[in-house]
mmCIF file of C-alpha atoms in Angstrom:
data_model
loop_
_atom_site.group_PDB
_atom_site.id
_atom_site.type_symbol
_atom_site.label_atom_id
_atom_site.label_comp_id
_atom_site.label_asym_id
_atom_site.label_seq_id
_atom_site.Cartn_x
_atom_site.Cartn_y
_atom_site.Cartn_z
ATOM 1 C CA UNK A 287 -38.511 21.443 -10.867
ATOM 2 C CA UNK A 288 -36.609 20.267 -13.925
ATOM 3 C CA UNK A 289 -35.565 23.844 -14.717
ATOM 4 C CA UNK A 290 -34.366 24.349 -11.147
ATOM 5 C CA UNK A 291 -32.234 21.198 -11.323
ATOM 6 C CA UNK A 292 -30.809 22.232 -14.675
ATOM 7 C CA UNK A 293 -29.990 25.719 -13.419
ATOM 8 C CA UNK A 294 -28.306 24.288 -10.327
ATOM 9 C CA UNK A 295 -26.284 21.869 -12.454
ATOM 10 C CA UNK A 296 -25.165 24.657 -14.797
ATOM 11 C CA UNK A 297 -24.202 26.852 -11.832
ATOM 12 C CA UNK A 298 -22.135 24.080 -10.250
ATOM 13 C CA UNK A 299 -20.509 23.338 -13.617
ATOM 14 C CA UNK A 300 -19.551 26.980 -14.111
ATOM 15 C CA UNK A 301 -18.012 27.031 -10.625
ATOM 16 C CA UNK A 302 -15.960 23.938 -11.483
ATOM 17 C CA UNK A 303 -14.695 25.518 -14.703
ATOM 18 C CA UNK A 304 -13.964 28.749 -12.831
ATOM 19 C CA UNK A 305 -11.889 26.866 -10.250
ATOM 20 C CA UNK A 306 -9.793 25.283 -13.010
ATOM 21 C CA UNK A 307 -9.204 28.654 -14.648
ATOM 22 C CA UNK A 308 -8.470 30.221 -11.261
ATOM 23 C CA UNK A 309 -5.793 27.597 -10.624
ATOM 24 C CA UNK A 310 -4.030 28.465 -13.882
ATOM 25 C CA UNK A 311 -4.475 32.194 -13.261
ATOM 26 C CA UNK A 312 -2.959 31.803 -9.800
ATOM 27 C CA UNK A 313 0.061 30.095 -11.332
ATOM 28 C CA UNK A 314 0.504 32.943 -13.812
ATOM 29 C CA UNK A 315 0.202 35.513 -11.030
ATOM 30 C CA UNK A 316 2.748 33.737 -8.834
ATOM 31 C CA UNK A 317 5.255 33.812 -11.679
ATOM 32 C CA UNK A 318 4.447 37.425 -12.618
ATOM 33 C CA UNK A 319 4.717 38.825 -9.085
ATOM 34 C CA UNK A 320 7.835 36.854 -8.145
ATOM 35 C CA UNK A 321 9.570 36.650 -11.501
ATOM 36 C CA UNK A 322 13.025 36.938 -9.904
ATOM 37 C CA UNK A 323 12.682 33.792 -7.779
ATOM 38 C CA UNK A 324 13.232 30.336 -9.251
ATOM 39 C CA UNK A 325 10.999 28.738 -6.594
ATOM 40 C CA UNK A 326 8.110 30.963 -7.698
ATOM 41 C CA UNK A 327 8.568 29.775 -11.279
ATOM 42 C CA UNK A 328 8.451 26.166 -10.104
ATOM 43 C CA UNK A 329 5.279 26.699 -8.041
ATOM 44 C CA UNK A 330 3.618 28.707 -10.807
ATOM 45 C CA UNK A 331 4.472 26.117 -13.451
ATOM 46 C CA UNK A 332 3.110 23.389 -11.179
ATOM 47 C CA UNK A 333 -0.217 25.226 -10.717
ATOM 48 C CA UNK A 334 -0.533 25.906 -14.444
ATOM 49 C CA UNK A 335 0.350 22.315 -15.280
ATOM 50 C CA UNK A 336 -2.219 20.931 -12.850
ATOM 51 C CA UNK A 337 -4.856 23.265 -14.262
ATOM 52 C CA UNK A 338 -4.077 22.177 -17.813
ATOM 53 C CA UNK A 339 -4.190 18.509 -16.851
ATOM 54 C CA UNK A 340 -7.547 18.997 -15.141
ATOM 55 C CA UNK A 341 -9.119 20.707 -18.133
ATOM 56 C CA UNK A 342 -12.020 18.717 -19.632
ATOM 57 C CA UNK A 343 -11.118 16.206 -22.301
ATOM 58 C CA UNK A 344 -13.451 15.279 -25.155
ATOM 59 C CA UNK A 345 -15.056 11.883 -24.453
ATOM 60 C CA UNK A 346 -13.696 8.983 -26.463
ATOM 61 C CA UNK A 347 -15.131 5.639 -27.469
ATOM 62 C CA UNK A 348 -14.081 2.575 -25.441
ATOM 63 C CA UNK A 349 -11.345 0.407 -26.893
ATOM 64 C CA UNK A 350 -13.769 -2.464 -27.612
ATOM 65 C CA UNK A 351 -15.896 -0.301 -29.929
ATOM 66 C CA UNK A 352 -15.226 -0.146 -33.666
ATOM 67 C CA UNK A 353 -16.556 2.648 -35.862
ATOM 68 C CA UNK A 354 -18.308 1.480 -39.031
ATOM 69 C CA UNK A 355 -17.622 3.811 -41.924
ATOM 70 C CA UNK A 356 -20.549 5.118 -43.952
ATOM 71 C CA UNK A 357 -19.056 3.761 -47.170
ATOM 72 C CA UNK A 358 -18.986 0.250 -45.678
ATOM 73 C CA UNK A 359 -22.529 0.328 -44.241
ATOM 74 C CA UNK A 360 -24.696 2.941 -46.002
ATOM 75 C CA UNK A 361 -27.958 1.133 -45.134
ATOM 76 C CA UNK A 362 -27.113 1.064 -41.428
ATOM 77 C CA UNK A 363 -26.213 4.756 -41.396
ATOM 78 C CA UNK A 364 -29.393 5.604 -43.298
ATOM 79 C CA UNK A 365 -31.498 3.693 -40.754
ATOM 80 C CA UNK A 366 -29.807 5.434 -37.822
ATOM 81 C CA UNK A 367 -30.500 8.814 -39.417
ATOM 82 C CA UNK A 368 -34.132 7.975 -40.285
ATOM 83 C CA UNK A 369 -34.922 6.913 -36.740
ATOM 84 C CA UNK A 370 -33.164 9.966 -35.302
ATOM 85 C CA UNK A 371 -34.995 12.418 -37.559
ATOM 86 C CA UNK A 372 -38.347 10.780 -36.884
ATOM 87 C CA UNK A 373 -37.708 11.180 -33.156
ATOM 88 C CA UNK A 374 -36.440 14.764 -33.675
ATOM 89 C CA UNK A 375 -33.028 13.792 -32.337
ATOM 90 C CA UNK A 376 -29.706 14.972 -33.702
ATOM 91 C CA UNK A 377 -28.487 12.241 -36.098
ATOM 92 C CA UNK A 378 -25.317 10.463 -35.002
ATOM 93 C CA UNK A 379 -21.999 11.726 -36.287
ATOM 94 C CA UNK A 380 -20.868 8.103 -36.567
ATOM 95 C CA UNK A 381 -22.114 4.568 -36.010
ATOM 96 C CA UNK A 382 -20.067 1.946 -34.176
ATOM 97 C CA UNK A 383 -20.437 -1.689 -33.135
ATOM 98 C CA UNK A 384 -19.417 -3.606 -30.031
ATOM 99 C CA UNK A 385 -18.687 -7.319 -30.407
ATOM 100 C CA UNK A 386 -19.965 -8.379 -26.977
ATOM 101 C CA UNK A 387 -22.390 -5.542 -26.257
ATOM 102 C CA UNK A 388 -25.862 -6.503 -25.058
ATOM 103 C CA UNK A 389 -27.559 -3.179 -25.768
ATOM 104 C CA UNK A 390 -27.197 0.012 -27.802
ATOM 105 C CA UNK A 391 -26.079 3.430 -26.584
ATOM 106 C CA UNK A 392 -26.058 6.949 -27.936
ATOM 107 C CA UNK A 393 -22.900 8.365 -26.408
ATOM 108 C CA UNK A 394 -21.131 11.695 -26.658
ATOM 109 C CA UNK A 395 -17.824 11.689 -28.524
ATOM 110 C CA UNK A 396 -15.923 14.937 -28.684
ATOM 111 C CA UNK A 397 -17.497 18.065 -27.291
ATOM 112 C CA UNK A 398 -20.477 18.151 -29.667
ATOM 113 C CA UNK A 399 -20.801 14.971 -31.708
ATOM 114 C CA UNK A 400 -22.498 11.718 -30.693
ATOM 115 C CA UNK A 401 -21.953 8.131 -31.734
ATOM 116 C CA UNK A 402 -24.528 5.368 -31.929
ATOM 117 C CA UNK A 403 -22.987 2.186 -30.467
ATOM 118 C CA UNK A 404 -24.780 -1.039 -31.398
ATOM 119 C CA UNK A 405 -24.242 -4.308 -29.550
ATOM 120 C CA UNK A 406 -23.811 -7.015 -32.186
ATOM 121 C CA UNK A 407 -25.145 -10.024 -30.200
ATOM 122 C CA UNK A 408 -28.562 -8.466 -29.601
ATOM 123 C CA UNK A 409 -28.659 -6.767 -33.012
ATOM 124 C CA UNK A 410 -28.010 -10.022 -34.883
ATOM 125 C CA UNK A 411 -31.005 -11.729 -33.300
ATOM 126 C CA UNK A 412 -33.676 -9.027 -33.437
ATOM 127 C CA UNK A 413 -36.417 -8.780 -36.085
ATOM 128 C CA UNK A 414 -36.667 -5.542 -38.037
ATOM 129 C CA UNK A 415 -39.299 -3.991 -35.745
ATOM 130 C CA UNK A 416 -37.267 -4.627 -32.629
ATOM 131 C CA UNK A 417 -34.089 -3.346 -34.243
ATOM 132 C CA UNK A 418 -35.862 -0.027 -34.671
ATOM 133 C CA UNK A 419 -37.032 -0.262 -31.054
ATOM 134 C CA UNK A 420 -33.435 -0.824 -29.949
ATOM 135 C CA UNK A 421 -32.276 2.346 -31.725
ATOM 136 C CA UNK A 422 -35.255 4.325 -30.400
ATOM 137 C CA UNK A 423 -34.446 3.154 -26.866
ATOM 138 C CA UNK A 424 -30.828 4.290 -27.281
ATOM 139 C CA UNK A 425 -31.857 7.710 -28.585
ATOM 140 C CA UNK A 426 -34.455 8.184 -25.839
ATOM 141 C CA UNK A 427 -31.973 7.386 -23.072
ATOM 142 C CA UNK A 428 -29.111 9.543 -24.245
ATOM 143 C CA UNK A 429 -27.520 11.889 -21.747
ATOM 144 C CA UNK A 430 -28.796 15.471 -21.817
ATOM 145 C CA UNK A 431 -25.967 17.100 -19.902
ATOM 146 C CA UNK A 432 -24.847 19.411 -22.714
ATOM 147 C CA UNK A 433 -21.409 20.869 -23.301
ATOM 148 C CA UNK A 434 -21.018 22.878 -20.073
ATOM 149 C CA UNK A 435 -22.214 20.167 -17.683
ATOM 150 C CA UNK A 436 -20.596 17.327 -19.617
ATOM 151 C CA UNK A 437 -17.202 19.009 -19.608
ATOM 152 C CA UNK A 438 -17.581 19.733 -15.874
ATOM 153 C CA UNK A 439 -18.204 16.041 -15.232
ATOM 154 C CA UNK A 440 -15.088 15.287 -17.278
ATOM 155 C CA UNK A 441 -13.073 17.697 -15.114
ATOM 156 C CA UNK A 442 -14.374 16.096 -11.903
ATOM 157 C CA UNK A 443 -13.455 12.681 -13.259
ATOM 158 C CA UNK A 444 -9.919 13.916 -13.940
ATOM 159 C CA UNK A 445 -9.668 15.300 -10.405
ATOM 160 C CA UNK A 446 -11.030 12.148 -8.758
ATOM 161 C CA UNK A 447 -8.803 9.761 -10.699
ATOM 162 C CA UNK A 448 -5.752 11.937 -9.998
ATOM 163 C CA UNK A 449 -6.465 12.026 -6.254
ATOM 164 C CA UNK A 450 -7.874 8.573 -5.627
ATOM 165 C CA UNK A 451 -6.477 6.682 -8.584
ATOM 166 C CA UNK A 452 -8.292 4.154 -10.732
ATOM 167 C CA UNK A 453 -8.051 0.423 -11.139
ATOM 168 C CA UNK A 454 -5.983 0.649 -14.303
ATOM 169 C CA UNK A 455 -3.879 3.665 -13.351
ATOM 170 C CA UNK A 456 -0.100 3.577 -13.538
ATOM 171 C CA UNK A 457 0.286 4.004 -9.771
ATOM 172 C CA UNK A 458 -2.066 1.118 -9.108
ATOM 173 C CA UNK A 459 -0.189 -1.118 -11.524
ATOM 174 C CA UNK A 460 3.147 -0.175 -9.953
ATOM 175 C CA UNK A 461 1.770 -1.024 -6.516
ATOM 176 C CA UNK A 462 0.552 -4.426 -7.718
ATOM 177 C CA UNK A 463 3.926 -5.154 -9.325
ATOM 178 C CA UNK A 464 5.765 -4.140 -6.162
ATOM 179 C CA UNK A 465 3.525 -6.368 -4.043
ATOM 180 C CA UNK A 466 4.051 -9.274 -6.464
ATOM 181 C CA UNK A 467 7.835 -8.820 -6.361
ATOM 182 C CA UNK A 468 7.750 -8.775 -2.573
ATOM 183 C CA UNK A 469 5.698 -11.972 -2.485
ATOM 184 C CA UNK A 470 8.116 -13.747 -4.818
ATOM 185 C CA UNK A 471 11.418 -12.539 -3.401
ATOM 186 C CA UNK A 472 10.416 -12.201 0.219
ATOM 187 C CA UNK A 473 11.314 -9.459 2.653
ATOM 188 C CA UNK A 474 14.984 -9.438 1.579
ATOM 189 C CA UNK A 475 14.129 -8.660 -2.019
ATOM 190 C CA UNK A 476 12.417 -5.305 -1.487
ATOM 191 C CA UNK A 477 13.342 -2.026 0.244
ATOM 192 C CA UNK A 478 12.566 -1.756 3.923
ATOM 193 C CA UNK A 479 9.124 -0.225 3.747
ATOM 194 C CA UNK A 480 9.917 3.188 2.265
ATOM 195 C CA UNK A 481 7.811 2.645 -0.862
ATOM 196 C CA UNK A 482 4.877 1.236 1.135
ATOM 197 C CA UNK A 483 4.968 4.104 3.617
ATOM 198 C CA UNK A 484 5.043 6.764 0.925
ATOM 199 C CA UNK A 485 2.333 4.989 -1.021
ATOM 200 C CA UNK A 486 0.100 4.663 2.056
ATOM 201 C CA UNK A 487 0.488 8.345 2.924
ATOM 202 C CA UNK A 488 -0.291 9.314 -0.669
ATOM 203 C CA UNK A 489 -3.410 7.126 -0.759
ATOM 204 C CA UNK A 490 -4.700 8.538 2.532
ATOM 205 C CA UNK A 491 -4.185 12.130 1.399
ATOM 206 C CA UNK A 492 -5.709 11.375 -2.007
ATOM 207 C CA UNK A 493 -8.815 9.766 -0.525
ATOM 208 C CA UNK A 494 -9.310 12.585 1.978
ATOM 209 C CA UNK A 495 -9.063 15.247 -0.737
ATOM 210 C CA UNK A 496 -10.932 13.108 -3.254
ATOM 211 C CA UNK A 497 -14.083 12.565 -1.200
ATOM 212 C CA UNK A 498 -15.453 16.109 -1.737
ATOM 213 C CA UNK A 499 -14.747 15.752 -5.461
ATOM 214 C CA UNK A 500 -16.555 12.410 -5.603
ATOM 215 C CA UNK A 501 -19.559 13.793 -3.704
ATOM 216 C CA UNK A 502 -19.713 16.799 -6.025
ATOM 217 C CA UNK A 503 -19.563 14.485 -9.036
ATOM 218 C CA UNK A 504 -22.423 12.376 -7.701
ATOM 219 C CA UNK A 505 -24.481 15.475 -6.912
ATOM 220 C CA UNK A 506 -24.005 16.844 -10.417
ATOM 221 C CA UNK A 507 -24.861 13.467 -11.959
ATOM 222 C CA UNK A 508 -28.062 13.194 -9.914
ATOM 223 C CA UNK A 509 -29.136 16.696 -10.837
ATOM 224 C CA UNK A 510 -28.991 15.990 -14.572
ATOM 225 C CA UNK A 511 -30.463 12.487 -14.341
ATOM 226 C CA UNK A 512 -33.074 12.952 -11.639
ATOM 227 C CA UNK A 513 -35.975 12.667 -14.062
ATOM 228 C CA UNK A 514 -34.317 10.191 -16.455
ATOM 229 C CA UNK A 515 -35.942 7.204 -14.777
ATOM 230 C CA UNK A 516 -39.437 8.636 -15.219
ATOM 231 C CA UNK A 517 -38.814 9.320 -18.924
ATOM 232 C CA UNK A 518 -37.573 5.764 -19.414
ATOM 233 C CA UNK A 519 -40.726 4.166 -17.990
ATOM 234 C CA UNK A 520 -43.149 6.545 -19.653
ATOM 235 C CA UNK A 521 -41.973 5.950 -23.237
ATOM 236 C CA UNK A 522 -41.888 9.576 -24.465
ATOM 237 C CA UNK A 523 -43.973 10.531 -27.522
ATOM 238 C CA UNK A 524 -40.936 10.756 -29.800
ATOM 239 C CA UNK A 525 -40.309 7.031 -29.181
ATOM 240 C CA UNK A 526 -43.900 6.134 -30.055
ATOM 241 C CA UNK A 527 -43.404 7.941 -33.360
ATOM 242 C CA UNK A 528 -41.284 5.029 -34.623
ATOM 243 C CA UNK A 529 -42.267 1.985 -32.524
ATOM 244 C CA UNK A 530 -45.197 0.774 -30.469
ATOM 245 C CA UNK A 531 -45.308 0.180 -26.733
ATOM 246 C CA UNK A 532 -45.624 -3.544 -27.455
ATOM 247 C CA UNK A 533 -42.353 -3.549 -29.386
ATOM 248 C CA UNK A 534 -40.580 -1.759 -26.557
ATOM 249 C CA UNK A 535 -42.028 -4.098 -23.933
ATOM 250 C CA UNK A 536 -40.986 -7.182 -25.894
ATOM 251 C CA UNK A 537 -37.507 -5.754 -26.413
ATOM 252 C CA UNK A 538 -37.172 -4.991 -22.703
ATOM 253 C CA UNK A 539 -38.272 -8.490 -21.727
ATOM 254 C CA UNK A 540 -35.879 -10.020 -24.215
ATOM 255 C CA UNK A 541 -32.909 -7.978 -23.006
ATOM 256 C CA UNK A 542 -33.607 -8.315 -19.285
ATOM 257 C CA UNK A 543 -34.290 -12.027 -19.348
ATOM 258 C CA UNK A 544 -31.437 -12.801 -21.793
ATOM 259 C CA UNK A 545 -33.601 -15.587 -23.157
ATOM 260 C CA UNK A 546 -31.778 -15.464 -26.461
ATOM 261 C CA UNK A 547 -28.282 -15.779 -25.028
ATOM 262 C CA UNK A 548 -27.955 -19.493 -24.242
ATOM 263 C CA UNK A 549 -29.183 -20.761 -27.656
ATOM 264 C CA UNK A 550 -26.877 -18.296 -29.407
ATOM 265 C CA UNK A 551 -23.861 -19.361 -27.388
ATOM 266 C CA UNK A 552 -24.657 -23.028 -28.030
ATOM 267 C CA UNK A 553 -25.001 -22.366 -31.768
ATOM 268 C CA UNK A 554 -21.724 -20.427 -31.834
ATOM 269 C CA UNK A 555 -19.915 -23.268 -30.055
ATOM 270 C CA UNK A 556 -21.313 -25.707 -32.615
ATOM 271 C CA UNK A 557 -19.799 -23.580 -35.369
ATOM 272 C CA UNK A 558 -23.105 -22.357 -36.803
ATOM 273 C CA UNK A 559 -22.975 -19.616 -39.408
ATOM 274 C CA UNK A 560 -24.293 -16.120 -38.944
ATOM 275 C CA UNK A 561 -27.261 -16.823 -41.233
ATOM 276 C CA UNK A 562 -28.194 -19.984 -39.339
ATOM 277 C CA UNK A 563 -28.019 -18.212 -35.976
ATOM 278 C CA UNK A 564 -30.227 -15.370 -37.211
ATOM 279 C CA UNK A 565 -32.801 -17.664 -38.805
ATOM 280 C CA UNK A 566 -33.015 -19.684 -35.604
ATOM 281 C CA UNK A 567 -33.455 -16.502 -33.573
ATOM 282 C CA UNK A 568 -36.274 -15.264 -35.825
ATOM 283 C CA UNK A 569 -38.025 -18.630 -35.531
ATOM 284 C CA UNK A 570 -37.840 -18.439 -31.729
ATOM 285 C CA UNK A 571 -39.200 -14.881 -31.836
ATOM 286 C CA UNK A 572 -42.180 -16.084 -33.864
ATOM 287 C CA UNK A 573 -42.791 -18.924 -31.410
ATOM 288 C CA UNK A 574 -42.832 -16.395 -28.574
ATOM 289 C CA UNK A 575 -45.546 -14.418 -30.377
ATOM 290 C CA UNK A 576 -43.318 -11.482 -31.295
ATOM 291 C CA UNK A 577 -44.126 -9.497 -34.412
ATOM 292 C CA UNK A 578 -41.353 -10.200 -36.917
ATOM 293 C CA UNK A 579 -42.848 -8.070 -39.688
ATOM 294 C CA UNK A 580 -41.621 -4.818 -41.191
ATOM 295 C CA UNK A 581 -41.368 -1.517 -39.361
ATOM 296 C CA UNK A 582 -42.289 1.832 -40.865
ATOM 297 C CA UNK A 583 -38.635 2.855 -41.189
ATOM 298 C CA UNK A 584 -37.090 -0.577 -41.758
ATOM 299 C CA UNK A 585 -38.286 -3.372 -44.025
ATOM 300 C CA UNK A 586 -37.113 -6.975 -43.884
ATOM 301 C CA UNK A 587 -35.081 -6.676 -47.135
ATOM 302 C CA UNK A 588 -33.345 -3.548 -45.823
ATOM 303 C CA UNK A 589 -32.632 -5.371 -42.564
ATOM 304 C CA UNK A 590 -31.008 -8.184 -44.568
ATOM 305 C CA UNK A 591 -28.846 -5.667 -46.403
ATOM 306 C CA UNK A 592 -27.646 -4.335 -43.063
ATOM 307 C CA UNK A 593 -26.682 -7.880 -42.082
ATOM 308 C CA UNK A 594 -24.639 -8.166 -45.268
ATOM 309 C CA UNK A 595 -22.888 -4.900 -44.429
ATOM 310 C CA UNK A 596 -22.026 -6.173 -40.946
ATOM 311 C CA UNK A 597 -21.098 -9.728 -41.976
ATOM 312 C CA UNK A 598 -17.394 -9.176 -41.337
ATOM 313 C CA UNK A 599 -18.123 -7.837 -37.858
ATOM 314 C CA UNK A 600 -20.523 -10.705 -37.155
ATOM 315 C CA UNK A 601 -17.895 -13.284 -38.086
ATOM 316 C CA UNK A 602 -15.464 -11.802 -35.594
ATOM 317 C CA UNK A 603 -18.060 -11.286 -32.860
ATOM 318 C CA UNK A 604 -19.494 -14.823 -33.040
ATOM 319 C CA UNK A 605 -16.126 -16.236 -31.970
ATOM 320 C CA UNK A 606 -16.472 -14.349 -28.698
ATOM 321 C CA UNK A 607 -20.142 -15.047 -27.937
ATOM 322 C CA UNK A 608 -19.126 -17.772 -25.504
ATOM 323 C CA UNK A 609 -17.426 -15.132 -23.324
ATOM 324 C CA UNK A 610 -20.704 -13.285 -22.651
ATOM 325 C CA UNK A 611 -22.044 -13.904 -19.162
#
């Protein structure tokens, strides 16, 4: 069944890429056949331009993620590579941190590379064994869409946002500004409905044309992630190669219950140092019966060296711990 889903996803992805290429080819043909007509050049250029804009873009890291250079954190990079190789996973091309992230992710950046994104609040408080479990969890739950399917999803995202807009899009911001101006100045301060009428017509047309794109995007996403939930609960063998089921269960309980969050926020508001917050977190872990000893791929001294490498990032992140909800 997994092979059937994968084949269907690849077929749909190839059709999406073919439609983008067909749009650009149609624009070229319109210009070639009607080269003497200016209107044909305009239509052809429009089709080519739309096709180019809808081409897949390489995924990028969010703006709140900061890449940690290997020269600044060699121990952290070495740990990420050791865990990846033990699990027979492609090592990350880069390692990044997120100040207010509550988990870790192994995300695609570019068309082939991947980046390991570590959430600093949870990372600061975990013992060595559970830090390894956090990385193993991120590697095990990475997306397996590949280049063809991943780029097709990127194309569908471009189509959907162009047709339906997004919360932070320029058109949405212009609409909010226009509404705000109308509320401040009143009916006499804005044009007599022309902008609203054109905007309403555009939104209706965009939503009508965008629904098939959104449904296709959801179908493609479900095809490639249909069995992801089963793999998550079953703890695949490659995860057990680096951590135990007990470590993963304790990590899951800690993350889902957010039991560590309130004491950390209180300590940050009191002005506690990074070392004090970590020591307090390790003491609480011991009281809860968690194993705070060494892992096979990470010892306590090596874990301390990683903390030294990330001290600058910790100092910045602690100031924002109170914003986590």
